[in-house]
Short mmCIF file of C-alpha atoms in Angstrom, two decimals:
data_model
loop_
_atom_site.label_atom_id
_atom_site.label_comp_id
_atom_site.label_asym_id
_atom_site.label_seq_id
_atom_site.Cartn_x
_atom_site.Cartn_y
_atom_site.Cartn_z
CA MET J 7 -5.45 -14.26 -32.84
CA THR J 8 -6.54 -11.37 -35.02
CA ASP J 9 -4.58 -8.14 -35.28
CA GLN J 10 -7.42 -6.35 -33.48
CA SER J 11 -7.32 -8.84 -30.58
CA ARG J 12 -3.52 -8.54 -30.40
CA LYS J 13 -3.80 -4.74 -30.36
CA TYR J 14 -6.41 -4.84 -27.59
CA LEU J 15 -4.34 -7.23 -25.47
CA GLN J 16 -1.18 -5.16 -25.83
CA GLY J 17 -3.08 -1.97 -25.06
CA LEU J 18 -4.70 -3.56 -22.03
CA LYS J 19 -1.36 -4.81 -20.69
CA SER J 20 0.36 -1.47 -21.23
CA GLY J 21 -2.52 0.62 -19.89
CA ASP J 22 -2.86 2.53 -23.16
CA GLN J 23 -5.78 4.90 -22.47
CA GLN J 24 -6.67 5.26 -26.16
CA ILE J 25 -6.94 1.48 -26.57
CA LEU J 26 -8.92 1.17 -23.32
CA HIS J 27 -11.33 3.80 -24.61
CA GLU J 28 -11.59 1.93 -27.91
CA ILE J 29 -12.31 -1.36 -26.07
CA TYR J 30 -14.97 0.39 -24.00
CA SER J 31 -16.61 2.03 -27.04
CA ALA J 32 -16.58 -1.16 -29.08
CA HIS J 33 -17.63 -3.67 -26.44
CA PHE J 34 -19.38 -2.06 -23.47
CA PRO J 35 -22.73 -1.59 -25.28
CA ARG J 36 -23.05 -5.35 -25.85
CA ILE J 37 -22.15 -6.16 -22.23
CA LYS J 38 -24.58 -3.50 -21.01
CA ASP J 39 -27.31 -4.93 -23.21
CA PHE J 40 -26.74 -8.41 -21.75
CA VAL J 41 -26.85 -7.15 -18.15
CA LEU J 42 -29.94 -5.00 -18.74
CA LYS J 43 -31.78 -7.92 -20.37
CA ASN J 44 -30.95 -10.09 -17.36
CA ALA J 45 -32.27 -8.15 -14.36
CA GLY J 46 -29.43 -5.64 -14.13
CA SER J 47 -29.02 -1.89 -14.17
CA ALA J 48 -26.70 0.37 -16.16
CA ALA J 49 -24.56 0.89 -13.04
CA GLU J 50 -24.29 -2.87 -12.56
CA ALA J 51 -23.31 -3.22 -16.21
CA GLU J 52 -20.47 -0.72 -15.63
CA ASP J 53 -19.28 -2.78 -12.65
CA VAL J 54 -19.48 -6.04 -14.61
CA PHE J 55 -17.54 -4.55 -17.51
CA GLN J 56 -14.86 -3.17 -15.17
CA GLU J 57 -14.51 -6.56 -13.44
CA GLY J 58 -14.31 -8.24 -16.84
CA ILE J 59 -11.55 -5.92 -18.03
CA MET J 60 -9.58 -6.34 -14.79
CA THR J 61 -9.94 -10.13 -14.87
CA LEU J 62 -8.83 -10.25 -18.51
CA TYR J 63 -5.91 -7.94 -17.67
CA GLN J 64 -4.76 -10.26 -14.86
CA MET J 65 -5.07 -13.29 -17.14
CA ALA J 66 -3.12 -11.54 -19.93
CA LEU J 67 -0.20 -10.73 -17.62
CA LYS J 68 0.52 -14.42 -17.03
CA PRO J 69 3.34 -15.67 -19.30
CA GLU J 70 1.44 -18.85 -20.17
CA PHE J 71 -1.68 -16.96 -21.31
CA VAL J 72 -2.65 -17.52 -24.93
CA LEU J 73 -5.80 -16.00 -26.40
CA LYS J 74 -7.51 -18.80 -28.31
CA SER J 75 -10.60 -16.83 -29.33
CA GLN J 76 -11.51 -13.30 -30.33
CA PHE J 77 -10.89 -10.65 -27.66
CA PHE J 78 -14.61 -9.89 -27.32
CA THR J 79 -15.52 -13.57 -27.04
CA LEU J 80 -13.33 -13.96 -23.96
CA LEU J 81 -14.36 -10.60 -22.48
CA TYR J 82 -18.03 -11.46 -22.99
CA ALA J 83 -17.57 -14.89 -21.37
CA ILE J 84 -15.88 -13.31 -18.36
CA CYS J 85 -18.56 -10.63 -17.99
CA ARG J 86 -21.38 -13.09 -18.57
CA ASN J 87 -20.03 -15.50 -15.96
CA TRP J 88 -19.46 -12.65 -13.51
CA TRP J 89 -23.04 -11.44 -13.93
CA LEU J 90 -24.50 -14.95 -13.69
CA ARG J 91 -22.58 -15.44 -10.48
CA GLN J 92 -23.97 -12.17 -9.07
CA LEU J 93 -27.50 -13.16 -10.02
CA ARG J 94 -27.11 -16.57 -8.47
CA LYS J 95 -25.61 -15.10 -5.30
CA ASN J 96 -28.41 -12.53 -5.01
CA LYS J 97 -31.09 -15.08 -5.93
CA LYS J 98 -32.13 -13.00 -8.95
CA VAL J 99 -31.53 -15.70 -11.55
CA THR J 100 -33.79 -15.09 -14.51
CA PHE J 101 -32.70 -17.63 -17.08
CA GLU J 102 -32.33 -21.37 -17.36
CA ASP J 103 -28.73 -21.75 -18.42
CA THR J 104 -26.96 -20.70 -15.21
CA GLU J 105 -25.66 -24.26 -14.77
CA ILE J 106 -23.34 -23.49 -17.69
CA LEU J 107 -21.50 -21.15 -15.32
CA ILE J 108 -19.82 -23.96 -13.43
CA ALA J 109 -18.83 -26.03 -16.47
CA GLU J 110 -17.83 -23.15 -18.74
CA GLU J 111 -14.25 -21.92 -18.99
CA PRO J 112 -12.66 -23.11 -15.69
CA LYS J 113 -9.72 -20.74 -16.11
CA ILE J 114 -12.06 -17.76 -16.38
CA ILE J 115 -13.97 -18.81 -13.29
CA GLU J 116 -10.75 -19.30 -11.33
CA ALA J 117 -9.47 -15.90 -12.47
CA MET J 118 -12.73 -14.28 -11.31
CA ALA J 119 -12.53 -16.07 -7.96
CA LYS J 120 -8.91 -15.01 -7.52
CA ARG J 121 -9.84 -11.40 -8.25
CA ALA J 122 -12.72 -11.54 -5.75
CA ARG J 123 -10.39 -12.99 -3.07
CA GLN J 124 -7.84 -10.23 -3.78
CA ASN J 125 -10.55 -7.57 -3.50
CA LEU J 126 -11.63 -8.97 -0.12
CA TYR J 127 -8.03 -9.06 1.08
CA ASN J 128 -7.39 -5.45 -0.06
CA GLU J 129 -10.59 -4.24 1.59
CA LYS J 130 -9.65 -5.82 4.94
CA PHE J 131 -5.99 -4.76 4.64
CA LYS J 132 -7.16 -1.12 4.61
CA LEU J 133 -8.87 -1.68 7.98
CA LEU J 134 -5.54 -2.45 9.68
CA GLY J 135 -3.62 0.24 11.50
CA LEU J 136 -1.01 2.10 9.48
CA ASP J 137 1.88 0.35 11.27
CA CYS J 138 0.47 -3.09 10.44
CA GLN J 139 -0.15 -2.02 6.84
CA LYS J 140 3.45 -0.83 6.50
CA LEU J 141 4.89 -3.92 8.21
CA LEU J 142 2.86 -6.35 6.11
CA SER J 143 3.56 -4.42 2.90
CA LEU J 144 7.26 -4.80 3.60
CA ALA J 145 6.88 -8.50 4.48
CA PHE J 146 4.70 -9.31 1.47
CA GLY J 147 7.13 -7.34 -0.69
CA GLY J 148 9.90 -9.77 0.26
CA ALA J 149 11.65 -7.82 3.02
CA GLY J 150 13.33 -9.92 5.68
CA ILE J 151 12.90 -9.51 9.44
CA LYS J 152 16.08 -7.42 9.82
CA GLU J 153 15.04 -5.06 7.04
CA ILE J 154 11.53 -4.69 8.50
CA MET J 155 13.01 -4.09 11.96
CA GLN J 156 15.25 -1.31 10.61
CA LYS J 157 12.64 0.38 8.43
CA MET J 158 9.98 0.22 11.13
CA GLN J 159 12.49 1.18 13.84
CA LEU J 160 11.50 -1.76 16.03
CA SER J 161 13.56 -2.85 19.02
CA SER J 162 14.49 -6.45 18.13
CA GLU J 163 14.06 -9.23 15.60
CA GLY J 164 11.96 -11.18 18.09
CA TYR J 165 9.59 -8.26 18.58
CA THR J 166 9.45 -7.72 14.81
CA ARG J 167 8.46 -11.37 14.27
CA LYS J 168 5.80 -11.05 16.97
CA ARG J 169 4.39 -7.84 15.41
CA LYS J 170 4.35 -9.48 11.97
CA PHE J 171 2.54 -12.51 13.39
CA MET J 172 -0.03 -10.34 15.19
CA CYS J 173 -0.67 -8.17 12.14
CA LYS J 174 -1.17 -11.23 9.92
CA LYS J 175 -3.42 -12.79 12.54
CA THR J 176 -5.55 -9.63 12.70
CA LEU J 177 -5.79 -9.46 8.92
CA PHE J 178 -6.72 -13.12 8.66
CA LYS J 179 -9.38 -12.68 11.36
CA LEU J 180 -10.90 -9.71 9.50
CA VAL J 181 -11.00 -11.74 6.28
CA GLN J 182 -12.49 -14.82 7.98
CA GLU J 183 -15.23 -12.79 9.67
CA ASP J 184 -16.48 -11.44 6.36
CA PRO J 185 -19.54 -13.34 5.04
CA ARG J 186 -17.89 -13.59 1.60
CA TYR J 187 -14.99 -15.60 3.04
CA GLN J 188 -16.65 -19.03 2.99
CA GLU J 189 -17.98 -18.53 -0.52
CA LEU J 190 -14.60 -17.43 -1.87
CA ARG J 191 -12.69 -20.07 0.06
CA PHE J 192 -14.69 -22.89 -1.45
CA ASP J 193 -14.99 -21.26 -4.83
CA GLY J 194 -12.05 -23.16 -6.25
CA GLY J 195 -9.69 -21.19 -4.08
CA THR J 196 -7.73 -21.37 -0.92
CA ASP J 197 -7.42 -19.04 2.00
CA PRO J 198 -6.67 -15.53 0.72
CA ILE J 199 -3.62 -15.16 2.97
#
C-alpha cells in the first residue's frame, strides 16, 4: 500500500474533511467521466461516487480488511460495479462487458449488496411509529427486555416482548413489500432483519 493510499484510508475512517475533499478532487472526475460515457448524468455520477466512498468506508472499518491495490483502483472498481448494476437493473446497459460484474471482486459486490440492504432497512425503519423506532433501537442496541420495559415505561415484560415482536413484524413486512427486497435477498445476501 502506498503512503497516499494509507493516508486516504485513514482519512476516510476518521472522517477527516480535508482528506475527503482531497479524495473527491483527485478521483471524482474520473468516476464522473466513466458514468457520463456510459449513459449516466452528472447527478448519477455524484450518487455513484458517494455510494463508492460509503462502501469503501464500510469495508475499511472491518479489522480483516487489507488494501491490496491502489486506493483509486478499489474505489473505481466499486463505483464501476455499482454503476453497471444500476444500468443492468434499469435495462440501460450500453457495453458488452457487464458479465464481468458478477465474476469481479466478490467482496466488493457483497459490500455493495450489504449497503443496499442496510439502506432499504433504514428507509423502512423511518416509516415505523416513533415508539416502535425507539423500542427497536434499544433492542438492536443490545438492551434487554427489562431495560426496554423501564425506558419505554411499559407495563410488563410480557407486554414488552409482544410490542417488540409486533414492531419487528411490521418492519419486516414493510421491507418484504418493497420491490427491491427480492433482488437484495438473492443478491448474495440474506433477509435484512
